[in-house]
XYZ file of C-alpha atoms in Angstrom:
722
model
C 27.181 11.261 18.504
C 25.888 10.073 21.900
C 23.953 11.576 24.778
C 26.610 13.781 26.761
C 28.786 14.407 23.863
C 29.398 17.817 22.335
C 30.451 19.394 19.186
C 31.800 22.886 18.712
C 35.030 24.824 19.462
C 37.294 25.751 22.472
C 39.067 28.905 21.619
C 41.711 28.829 24.167
C 43.265 25.407 22.964
C 41.936 25.447 19.550
C 40.448 21.969 20.154
C 37.239 21.026 17.983
C 34.878 18.181 17.970
C 33.061 17.286 14.800
C 31.458 14.435 13.119
C 33.314 12.588 10.166
C 31.674 10.052 7.890
C 33.118 6.692 6.742
C 34.336 6.240 3.411
C 31.479 3.909 2.565
C 29.008 1.718 4.287
C 31.857 -0.887 4.804
C 34.763 0.876 4.893
C 35.136 2.674 8.356
C 38.368 4.895 7.300
C 37.554 8.953 7.358
C 35.037 9.848 4.377
C 34.604 12.961 2.260
C 31.835 14.492 4.801
C 32.038 16.119 8.334
C 29.311 17.669 10.131
C 30.632 20.698 12.103
C 29.443 23.568 14.392
C 29.875 26.957 12.646
C 30.734 29.159 15.561
C 30.798 32.599 13.479
C 27.593 34.696 13.960
C 24.873 32.485 15.069
C 25.848 28.859 15.660
C 24.717 26.498 13.057
C 25.261 22.846 12.428
C 26.680 22.288 8.909
C 27.644 19.287 6.770
C 30.527 19.943 4.616
C 31.943 18.066 1.649
C 35.423 19.045 1.551
C 35.297 22.718 1.443
C 31.510 23.036 0.337
C 28.834 23.349 2.358
C 26.086 20.633 1.536
C 23.502 21.232 4.398
C 22.708 23.518 7.116
C 20.460 22.742 10.167
C 19.630 26.389 10.446
C 21.029 29.048 13.127
C 20.378 28.323 16.823
C 17.456 30.592 17.943
C 17.960 29.978 21.757
C 15.936 26.816 21.788
C 16.390 24.710 18.469
C 18.245 24.845 15.152
C 15.496 27.061 13.122
C 15.653 24.505 10.232
C 14.969 21.554 12.178
C 11.537 22.268 13.968
C 11.364 18.524 14.714
C 13.458 18.613 17.955
C 10.396 20.331 19.577
C 8.717 16.617 19.623
C 11.692 15.302 21.456
C 11.773 17.580 24.686
C 10.078 14.875 26.780
C 12.894 12.524 26.402
C 15.897 14.670 25.978
C 17.464 18.169 26.817
C 19.567 20.294 24.144
C 22.147 22.559 25.594
C 23.984 25.326 23.662
C 27.257 26.973 25.611
C 28.165 30.441 24.149
C 31.210 31.763 25.904
C 34.476 33.536 25.348
C 36.000 29.874 26.243
C 33.856 27.914 23.799
C 30.868 27.648 21.816
C 29.526 23.900 21.950
C 26.224 22.113 21.260
C 24.966 18.662 23.046
C 22.191 16.935 24.094
C 21.504 14.742 27.342
C 18.578 11.974 27.319
C 16.209 12.202 30.210
C 16.075 9.474 32.623
C 14.069 6.684 31.291
C 14.195 7.980 27.950
C 14.912 5.907 24.939
C 18.554 5.285 23.671
C 19.232 7.483 20.740
C 22.184 8.640 18.589
C 23.100 10.997 15.629
C 25.166 9.457 12.788
C 26.588 10.966 9.771
C 26.166 8.514 6.872
C 28.864 8.215 3.852
C 26.175 9.651 1.516
C 26.344 13.010 3.776
C 23.182 12.295 5.152
C 22.368 12.996 8.826
C 20.305 11.002 10.738
C 18.926 10.935 14.489
C 18.102 7.263 15.400
C 15.878 6.205 18.189
C 15.682 2.463 19.630
C 12.176 1.208 19.343
C 11.919 -1.586 22.092
C 8.525 -2.727 20.845
C 9.755 -3.419 17.284
C 13.298 -4.056 18.464
C 14.640 -1.992 15.933
C 16.361 1.382 15.411
C 13.813 4.043 13.843
C 14.732 7.109 11.882
C 13.359 10.269 13.846
C 14.939 12.830 11.640
C 16.946 13.080 8.456
C 18.799 15.929 6.968
C 18.676 16.733 4.487
C 15.045 15.753 4.104
C 14.172 17.070 0.669
C 15.385 19.274 -2.156
C 15.163 22.431 -0.202
C 17.398 21.414 2.216
C 20.280 21.500 -0.563
C 22.572 24.382 0.297
C 22.000 27.412 -1.965
C 19.664 25.479 -4.106
C 17.910 28.685 -5.153
C 21.160 30.682 -5.258
C 21.302 34.351 -3.426
C 17.995 36.082 -2.780
C 16.007 32.918 -3.613
C 13.302 31.313 -1.658
C 12.741 27.598 -1.758
C 9.236 25.900 -1.100
C 9.246 22.134 -1.151
C 5.668 21.897 -1.037
C 5.509 23.587 -4.856
C 5.351 21.790 -7.831
C 8.580 20.253 -8.938
C 9.423 22.758 -11.789
C 8.971 25.695 -9.289
C 10.778 24.712 -5.914
C 12.582 27.866 -6.340
C 11.158 31.653 -6.455
C 12.993 34.927 -5.990
C 12.034 37.025 -2.857
C 10.000 39.803 -3.211
C 11.785 42.595 -4.696
C 14.052 40.275 -6.785
C 14.137 38.697 -10.364
C 16.195 35.939 -11.634
C 19.736 36.969 -12.458
C 19.749 34.799 -15.550
C 15.991 34.353 -16.633
C 17.552 31.710 -19.458
C 19.374 29.752 -16.812
C 15.881 29.651 -14.546
C 14.241 28.534 -17.397
C 16.386 25.300 -17.843
C 15.858 24.738 -14.153
C 19.441 25.839 -12.962
C 18.634 28.250 -10.296
C 21.772 28.409 -8.904
C 22.750 31.922 -9.961
C 20.017 33.360 -7.543
C 18.640 36.710 -8.015
C 19.272 40.417 -8.190
C 17.523 43.631 -6.585
C 15.141 45.233 -8.932
C 15.321 48.263 -7.200
C 18.287 50.012 -5.633
C 17.957 50.663 -1.734
C 18.073 54.264 -0.706
C 20.673 55.090 1.754
C 22.291 58.426 1.956
C 25.417 59.234 3.788
C 23.647 60.979 6.603
C 21.904 57.774 7.316
C 18.241 59.055 5.958
C 16.184 56.530 4.018
C 12.896 55.764 2.513
C 13.763 51.882 2.743
C 11.258 49.514 4.549
C 11.117 46.179 5.462
C 9.394 42.872 4.044
C 8.180 40.154 6.693
C 8.962 36.617 5.746
C 7.264 34.052 7.943
C 7.906 30.597 9.007
C 11.513 30.491 7.231
C 14.727 28.741 8.174
C 16.930 31.879 8.666
C 19.676 32.409 6.090
C 23.398 31.383 6.256
C 24.246 33.317 9.335
C 27.961 32.845 9.155
C 29.731 36.385 10.123
C 26.393 38.084 10.786
C 26.382 40.760 13.386
C 24.957 39.346 16.467
C 23.957 41.726 19.511
C 22.056 39.639 22.251
C 21.415 42.808 24.798
C 19.205 44.466 22.267
C 15.467 44.593 21.522
C 14.091 43.748 17.916
C 12.840 47.182 17.791
C 16.473 48.604 18.232
C 17.741 46.155 15.685
C 15.442 47.430 12.882
C 16.572 51.110 13.663
C 20.204 49.752 13.442
C 19.573 47.928 10.238
C 17.994 50.911 8.795
C 21.048 53.022 9.783
C 23.551 50.668 8.385
C 23.704 51.246 4.755
C 25.097 47.599 4.321
C 22.320 45.874 6.301
C 20.174 43.783 4.095
C 17.853 42.072 6.549
C 17.522 41.457 10.219
C 15.926 38.841 12.802
C 15.602 38.043 16.607
C 18.530 36.137 17.703
C 16.852 34.570 20.686
C 13.237 33.310 20.816
C 13.608 31.584 24.155
C 11.052 34.040 25.947
C 7.962 32.599 23.897
C 6.159 35.303 22.135
C 8.869 37.856 23.045
C 11.736 38.203 20.263
C 14.623 39.518 21.633
C 18.570 40.085 20.462
C 19.502 41.152 17.175
C 21.164 39.378 14.233
C 21.931 41.585 10.895
C 22.756 40.237 7.445
C 25.285 42.526 5.443
C 26.211 39.936 2.819
C 23.811 38.142 0.394
C 20.811 36.088 1.834
C 21.198 32.531 0.827
C 19.602 29.338 1.676
C 16.428 30.366 2.994
C 13.410 27.980 2.696
C 9.823 27.581 4.288
C 9.794 25.430 7.317
C 7.104 24.413 10.018
C 7.690 26.590 13.144
C 10.002 28.606 11.181
C 11.189 32.274 12.152
C 10.211 35.604 11.177
C 12.801 37.195 8.853
C 12.749 41.075 7.813
C 14.240 41.703 4.328
C 15.086 45.082 3.546
C 13.592 46.490 0.239
C 13.169 49.990 -1.450
C 9.858 51.853 -0.616
C 8.618 51.106 -4.348
C 8.927 47.159 -3.717
C 7.184 47.056 -0.551
C 3.439 45.764 -0.104
C 0.823 48.106 0.149
C 0.006 49.590 3.521
C -3.014 47.411 4.044
C -0.733 44.276 3.553
C -0.322 42.478 6.662
C 3.373 42.039 5.405
C 3.620 46.068 5.900
C 2.851 46.063 9.609
C -0.657 47.849 9.297
C -0.794 50.145 12.382
C -2.444 53.270 10.999
C -5.892 52.001 11.067
C -5.789 50.528 14.579
C -4.247 54.106 15.655
C -6.719 55.951 14.153
C -9.607 53.905 15.231
C -8.278 54.175 18.743
C -8.044 58.004 18.494
C -11.754 58.530 17.163
C -12.600 56.435 20.052
C -10.890 58.605 22.405
C -12.267 61.636 20.862
C -15.814 60.581 21.194
C -15.083 59.504 24.982
C -14.059 62.817 25.623
C -16.720 64.680 23.985
C -19.363 62.378 25.979
C -17.692 63.160 29.244
C -17.918 66.973 28.402
C -21.417 67.000 27.868
C -21.982 64.850 31.130
C -20.271 67.638 33.097
C -22.038 70.480 31.370
C -25.247 68.527 31.994
C -24.455 68.420 35.779
C -23.190 71.656 35.941
C -25.868 73.595 34.554
C -28.899 71.184 35.793
C -31.771 69.366 34.361
C -33.372 72.843 32.777
C -31.274 72.148 29.466
C -30.968 68.411 29.663
C -33.592 68.372 26.889
C -31.621 70.166 24.503
C -28.478 68.184 25.151
C -30.332 64.587 25.156
C -30.514 64.460 21.319
C -26.438 65.309 21.451
C -25.788 62.582 24.059
C -28.025 60.080 22.077
C -26.035 60.955 19.064
C -22.533 60.458 20.684
C -23.506 57.210 22.339
C -24.423 55.678 19.220
C -20.958 57.101 17.770
C -19.475 55.669 20.797
C -20.582 52.219 20.381
C -20.088 52.471 16.783
C -16.420 53.545 16.838
C -15.761 50.889 19.535
C -17.277 48.063 17.465
C -15.175 49.554 14.369
C -12.115 49.783 16.354
C -12.625 45.997 17.734
C -13.162 44.917 14.257
C -9.862 46.254 13.187
C -7.737 44.844 15.992
C -9.370 41.350 15.159
C -8.803 42.102 11.207
C -5.085 43.157 12.019
C -4.573 40.150 13.931
C -6.212 37.900 11.518
C -4.005 39.399 8.797
C -0.955 39.093 10.918
C -1.674 35.220 11.646
C -2.340 35.040 7.999
C 0.428 36.952 6.399
C 2.149 33.820 5.061
C -0.780 33.384 2.454
C 0.682 36.425 0.914
C 4.026 34.715 0.274
C 4.187 33.063 -2.999
C 3.775 29.373 -2.779
C 2.709 29.332 0.988
C 0.002 27.036 1.590
C -2.769 26.930 3.948
C -1.492 23.912 5.524
C 0.324 25.915 7.661
C -3.130 27.709 8.964
C -4.580 24.120 9.898
C -6.344 23.819 6.945
C -3.942 21.323 5.029
C -6.431 19.664 2.864
C -7.516 22.172 0.405
C -5.525 24.657 -1.582
C -7.162 27.884 -2.307
C -7.227 27.730 -6.005
C -9.728 24.690 -5.842
C -11.967 26.561 -3.099
C -14.582 23.312 -3.089
C -17.608 23.177 -1.068
C -16.703 22.378 2.183
C -20.072 20.470 2.937
C -22.518 18.713 0.361
C -25.291 20.108 2.442
C -24.013 23.516 3.279
C -26.306 25.414 1.112
C -29.526 26.542 2.172
C -30.968 25.842 -1.145
C -30.347 22.614 -2.483
C -28.011 22.172 -5.247
C -29.423 21.142 -8.430
C -28.995 17.567 -9.451
C -27.245 16.492 -12.814
C -29.395 16.485 -15.940
C -31.063 13.233 -16.445
C -30.444 11.372 -19.898
C -32.619 8.786 -21.507
C -31.758 5.259 -22.206
C -32.228 5.550 -26.019
C -29.597 8.652 -26.246
C -27.126 6.789 -24.309
C -27.837 3.563 -26.264
C -27.259 5.270 -29.603
C -24.012 7.251 -27.927
C -22.313 3.907 -27.158
C -23.082 1.935 -30.288
C -25.875 0.323 -28.461
C -23.204 -0.691 -25.477
C -20.879 -2.008 -28.284
C -18.052 -4.314 -27.132
C -15.833 -2.283 -29.050
C -16.402 0.984 -27.167
C -15.622 -0.704 -23.937
C -12.842 1.219 -22.178
C -13.192 -0.111 -18.461
C -14.492 -3.092 -16.472
C -14.901 -3.009 -12.851
C -16.619 -4.863 -9.804
C -19.834 -2.395 -10.157
C -20.189 -2.041 -13.818
C -18.572 -1.446 -17.462
C -17.752 1.830 -18.567
C -18.178 2.560 -22.198
C -16.678 5.436 -24.629
C -19.583 7.552 -25.796
C -20.294 10.703 -27.831
C -23.370 12.536 -27.014
C -25.217 14.963 -29.284
C -23.077 18.005 -28.720
C -19.884 16.139 -29.775
C -18.417 15.690 -26.619
C -16.739 12.392 -25.745
C -18.120 10.966 -22.076
C -17.475 7.864 -20.184
C -20.874 5.771 -19.857
C -20.874 3.785 -16.756
C -23.318 1.128 -16.817
C -23.939 -0.402 -13.255
C -24.132 -3.963 -13.431
C -27.828 -5.580 -12.476
C -27.286 -6.919 -8.919
C -29.915 -7.845 -6.086
C -28.156 -5.543 -3.800
C -29.601 -2.715 -5.991
C -32.585 -1.460 -4.374
C -35.524 -2.171 -6.425
C -37.063 1.434 -6.578
C -33.651 3.204 -7.297
C -34.348 5.327 -4.125
C -30.808 4.821 -2.876
C -29.399 5.350 -6.479
C -30.950 8.486 -6.653
C -30.132 9.637 -3.278
C -26.221 8.986 -4.358
C -26.683 10.688 -7.558
C -27.824 13.763 -5.683
C -24.977 13.554 -3.685
C -22.353 12.936 -6.120
C -23.518 15.832 -8.431
C -22.433 18.077 -5.554
C -19.212 16.874 -4.953
C -16.749 19.518 -6.698
C -13.215 19.010 -6.627
C -10.218 19.134 -9.121
C -9.488 15.675 -8.341
C -12.531 13.999 -8.714
C -14.182 12.700 -11.911
C -17.200 15.064 -12.472
C -20.455 13.378 -12.805
C -22.134 15.036 -15.969
C -25.775 13.042 -15.767
C -27.783 9.780 -14.921
C -30.007 7.414 -16.271
C -32.513 5.364 -14.302
C -34.749 3.465 -16.590
C -36.455 0.028 -15.302
C -33.496 -2.009 -13.909
C -30.873 0.266 -15.721
C -28.576 2.466 -13.684
C -26.119 4.427 -15.760
C -23.557 7.324 -14.689
C -22.082 9.774 -17.223
C -18.739 10.958 -16.518
C -16.500 13.317 -17.951
C -14.046 11.563 -20.377
C -10.439 11.186 -19.532
C -8.230 10.793 -22.414
C -5.294 8.951 -20.763
C -7.770 6.508 -18.927
C -6.681 4.853 -15.505
C -3.488 4.772 -13.512
C -3.167 0.794 -13.643
C -2.422 0.821 -17.325
C 0.698 2.829 -16.901
C 2.008 1.346 -13.355
C 1.466 -2.293 -14.085
C 1.250 -2.576 -17.983
C 3.865 -4.554 -19.904
C 4.534 -1.998 -22.141
C 7.688 0.026 -21.105
C 6.887 2.677 -22.999
C 3.753 3.495 -21.014
C 5.209 2.751 -17.999
C 8.128 5.408 -18.623
C 5.393 8.002 -19.460
C 5.060 8.323 -15.785
C 8.324 9.501 -14.729
C 9.153 10.465 -11.034
C 7.678 14.001 -10.826
C 4.518 12.817 -12.561
C 4.031 9.854 -10.134
C 4.784 12.393 -7.017
C 2.277 14.772 -8.525
C -0.364 11.669 -8.979
C 0.100 10.850 -5.434
C -0.438 14.361 -4.103
C -3.374 14.797 -6.241
C -5.204 11.238 -5.064
C -4.594 12.444 -1.203
C -6.118 15.956 -1.746
C -9.191 14.112 -3.502
C -9.856 11.706 -0.610
C -9.224 14.284 1.777
C -11.995 16.383 0.235
C -14.275 13.389 0.575
C -13.438 12.815 3.995
C -13.710 16.336 4.934
C -17.219 17.150 4.068
C -20.043 17.378 6.677
C -21.418 14.336 5.519
C -18.191 12.104 5.110
C -17.910 9.976 1.931
C -15.700 6.807 2.408
C -14.374 5.714 -1.196
C -14.526 2.231 0.142
C -12.648 1.046 -3.227
C -9.705 3.186 -3.827
C -7.299 1.286 -6.447
C -5.155 2.346 -9.511
C -7.863 1.488 -11.775
C -10.249 3.980 -10.337
C -7.547 6.670 -10.654
C -8.166 8.360 -14.213
C -5.678 10.597 -15.694
C -6.681 13.636 -17.808
C -4.920 15.461 -20.904
C -2.499 16.896 -18.410
C -1.686 13.622 -16.420
C -4.179 15.004 -13.382
C -5.174 12.037 -11.219
C -8.936 12.164 -10.816
C -10.799 9.735 -8.284
C -13.671 7.710 -9.876
C -16.433 5.610 -8.491
C -16.364 7.550 -5.276
C -20.218 6.929 -4.906
C -20.834 3.623 -6.712
C -19.417 1.654 -3.913
C -22.043 2.455 -1.637
C -24.781 1.464 -3.714
C -23.799 -2.473 -3.288
C -24.217 -2.393 0.368
C -26.919 -4.208 1.927
C -27.324 -2.647 5.329
C -25.636 0.852 5.716
C -25.611 -0.235 9.228
C -23.419 -3.199 8.809
C -21.956 -2.834 5.446
C -20.785 -6.143 3.610
C -19.397 -4.877 0.636
C -16.531 -7.009 -0.427
C -13.959 -4.506 -1.649
C -11.020 -5.421 -3.979
C -8.478 -7.773 -2.475
C -5.169 -6.363 -1.820
C -6.493 -2.922 -0.785
C -8.852 -4.319 2.089
C -7.552 -2.850 5.508
C -7.350 -5.806 8.213
C -10.204 -4.557 10.485
C -12.511 -4.700 7.536
C -11.858 -8.172 6.900
C -12.103 -9.596 10.256
C -14.797 -7.225 11.928
C -16.682 -5.563 8.886
C -15.442 -2.296 10.766
C -15.437 0.713 8.172
C -14.112 3.958 8.714
C -12.306 6.707 7.046
C -9.164 4.881 8.306
C -10.146 2.080 5.551
C -9.633 4.477 2.819
C -6.399 5.441 4.135
C -5.265 1.902 4.008
C -6.106 1.395 0.558
C -4.460 4.821 -0.380
C -1.189 3.687 1.518
C -1.110 0.430 -0.718
C -1.717 2.197 -3.666
C 1.120 4.885 -3.001
C 3.546 1.815 -2.645
C 2.404 0.407 -5.770
C 2.521 3.696 -7.730
C 6.259 4.151 -6.535
C 7.067 0.353 -6.984
C 5.359 -0.426 -10.047
C 4.386 -3.784 -8.457
C 0.961 -4.923 -7.838
C 0.032 -5.880 -4.225
C -2.196 -8.673 -5.041
C 0.610 -10.305 -7.491
C 3.553 -9.700 -4.997
C 2.144 -10.721 -1.487
C 5.210 -9.145 -0.055
C 5.136 -5.846 -1.345
C 4.197 -4.230 1.918
C 6.687 -5.895 3.884
C 9.687 -5.545 1.239
C 8.663 -1.718 1.282
C 9.307 -1.485 4.876
C 12.609 -3.216 4.882
C 13.819 -1.175 1.853
C 12.844 1.912 3.804
C 14.298 0.581 7.170
C 17.666 -0.437 5.646
C 17.707 2.633 3.719
C 17.687 0.946 0.534
C 14.765 2.582 -1.358
C 16.242 2.388 -4.660
C 15.649 -1.381 -4.689
C 11.954 -0.636 -4.367
C 11.662 1.737 -7.214
C 10.053 0.858 -10.434
C 13.033 -0.388 -12.727
C 11.062 0.686 -15.905
C 11.787 4.419 -14.965
C 15.150 5.900 -14.833
C 16.794 6.288 -11.759
C 15.513 9.517 -9.926
C 17.923 12.492 -9.098
C 19.121 12.805 -5.658
C 16.631 15.661 -4.710
C 13.932 13.207 -6.109
C 15.129 10.405 -4.175
C 14.746 12.209 -1.006
C 10.977 12.980 -1.835
C 10.387 9.096 -2.802
C 11.846 7.832 0.489
C 9.738 10.240 2.394
C 6.807 9.267 0.152
C 7.338 5.231 0.960
C 7.641 6.368 4.582
C 3.836 7.963 4.449
C 2.813 5.043 2.558
C 4.164 2.464 5.296
C 2.440 4.740 7.801
C -0.951 4.260 6.022
C -0.738 0.700 6.102
C -0.301 0.171 9.738
C -2.202 -2.726 11.120
C -4.093 -0.805 13.752
C -6.093 1.978 12.583
C -4.988 4.384 15.414
C -1.606 3.924 14.066
C -2.420 5.320 10.602
C -2.890 9.010 9.869
C -5.694 10.952 8.912
C -5.763 11.633 5.158
C -5.583 15.306 5.948
C -2.234 14.836 7.832
C -1.305 12.665 4.748
C -1.938 15.977 2.441
C 0.373 17.981 4.952
C 3.346 15.389 4.874
C 2.977 15.226 1.006
C 3.047 18.764 0.451
C 5.140 20.186 3.228
C 8.122 18.178 3.216
C 9.391 19.891 6.614
C 6.643 18.509 8.542
C 7.763 15.446 10.796
C 6.826 12.092 9.966
C 7.055 9.436 12.503
C 8.726 5.973 11.803
C 6.346 3.331 10.798
C 6.155 -0.126 12.811
C 7.203 -3.180 11.225
C 4.239 -4.307 9.040
C 2.539 -7.685 9.926
C -0.197 -7.713 7.450
C 0.063 -7.832 3.717
C -1.466 -9.714 0.865
C -0.068 -12.853 1.797
C -1.678 -12.766 5.071
C -4.629 -11.403 3.921
C -6.511 -14.884 2.445
C -5.585 -16.358 5.996
C -7.265 -13.656 7.902
C -10.461 -13.841 5.409
C -10.803 -17.523 6.059
C -10.458 -16.934 9.757
C -12.974 -14.388 10.015
C -15.255 -17.020 7.539
C -14.679 -19.670 9.953
C -15.594 -17.601 13.215
C -18.677 -16.146 11.689
C -19.796 -19.700 11.036
C -18.910 -20.814 14.483
C -20.533 -17.636 15.992
C -23.792 -18.712 13.767
C -23.840 -22.230 15.299
C -23.130 -21.264 19.176
C -24.447 -17.749 19.400
C 10.354 21.121 25.808
C 13.573 20.732 27.183
C 16.433 23.014 25.569
C 18.327 25.899 26.954
C 21.249 28.355 25.930
C 24.214 28.798 28.393
C 25.738 32.490 27.870
C 28.895 33.124 29.838
C 30.547 36.351 29.452
């Protein structure tokens, strides 16, 4: 579909315009998929396979299709137009003068893509793809179900409040297509009287709007009253959001609610529930107005009393002013106190209204500009935030550690790295621990001051995706750190190992969870007031606990090997080093982002970047040519379609992380958001020019250069026609 073309229907002559897929990638005959504009109810772009819906863009809300918030980023280069009249209902877009070339295509797989020409890369880049993830699968969660793509893979679907799985056994087996049933029947008498209320669902793609009742001339308040008066009305929403914060028009659902999901910049949906199923009045979802009204009434009463006393004082003169003075003082106190309480209630109500998505199961703080930290983790935001210093981890004497490790026996070695040897040990209380004996090096400070500073910092870091430091030892030249023991050892054993059984243990769901967990851990380190740059992110530094939860190790050790913190010369592990660090020794948070991106692509592919010098460029080619399955680890069974969407998106994120320029890489906080919220927009990565093959040449050129230097010195609109 090119700029200026339109899709939709002409009701006068019966003409219809829609997209049809090819039969296959090399067979242009008509295929099984078509993308057509549903003109009944609220207009919606829908992909069909025969007579079955497979994907909806979401109802048109006056500015965009509610399930595709990405269009908000295109308004500077194109305009969107929806024409709704007795003659036709059509949708089109127009590229603005000077804008890039773009088109929409329906692939033979049923996937819709908007491609934009990147003049710099001289390639077509994908700016949007739908379905984008598992929650875009039509009716994924059945009737009255709600899909959250940011939830764990085992719990994408949940029932709306007031509903329960129609078949608990089917849901237990992860078959959610049967949907949910209402717990308590609605109260709707013949006279229209009812005790029902509405639950506010924020930031959702509106349900399938085929045959909904639409009235664009009414207000949202009138819509609520109409819905309550109609025993068949199950939910309502604004039909038009063109006027910014003012929502107008009325869309009422009288059939089952299907295909609802969370989405960035989603809309408000008001779901009808029995009184007993509604949140308590104090809940932000229950529209708390009584406290504010009560507070305002109290303020008004106090003001009236103060004015009355002032009038009395003026009329009777100063002879009784001494008697009135205590009353006036007391009333003044109550006036200011009531005003303060009223203001506090207003702020609280506004804050609760903004944060109401947190009361919806599965909603994350990402939607509230805190994308890096989940509520259940609640880590300290700063290692120096407390007024009292956090206690340092206990000291352990050298003899105890020698005995715990069999005097550092070779048989107890469970890992080796650039910073030392890790031993399995058993301390006197019977617990297994990991004992890291840091290698003797002239880079270590003789007095151990830097070591102790790092131990103090590491002991304060608390996060579910960091290996916990338990104790330390500094005895002479010995520097030893004691960590919690990780039963499943390091990640590299499973993604690079030759044993196919070990590789198969990390199925795609586990690999995706590991990627998300590592990103959260790095985001925690980067988000501290005293930013911690890991400096050596790689699979061997990612440990796995009993439940395969990833935990980052060595997040403080690398810093001990920097000669000068203002001009770091740490040699990072080859294959994970950002190009700007190789050539300029420029160490920033984006160096960690680069290392994370390499590791992400290794986890997905099962290939080591150092052993496969073209891994990064191969990944870009596979993603750009839409052949992502060629990149995936062949030791793991091919993913189901819903997981393939996630993996494709994951590779795209990894490619953004390994961009040549640090400015082109996202922050790790943005990475967490993209990984956990599949409706968030991801820009297309540029073609890669740096990989493990070019890295040695960069290092050599950098070394030669240094030797030489030392010797010498919003655009959318809707047209309604009656």
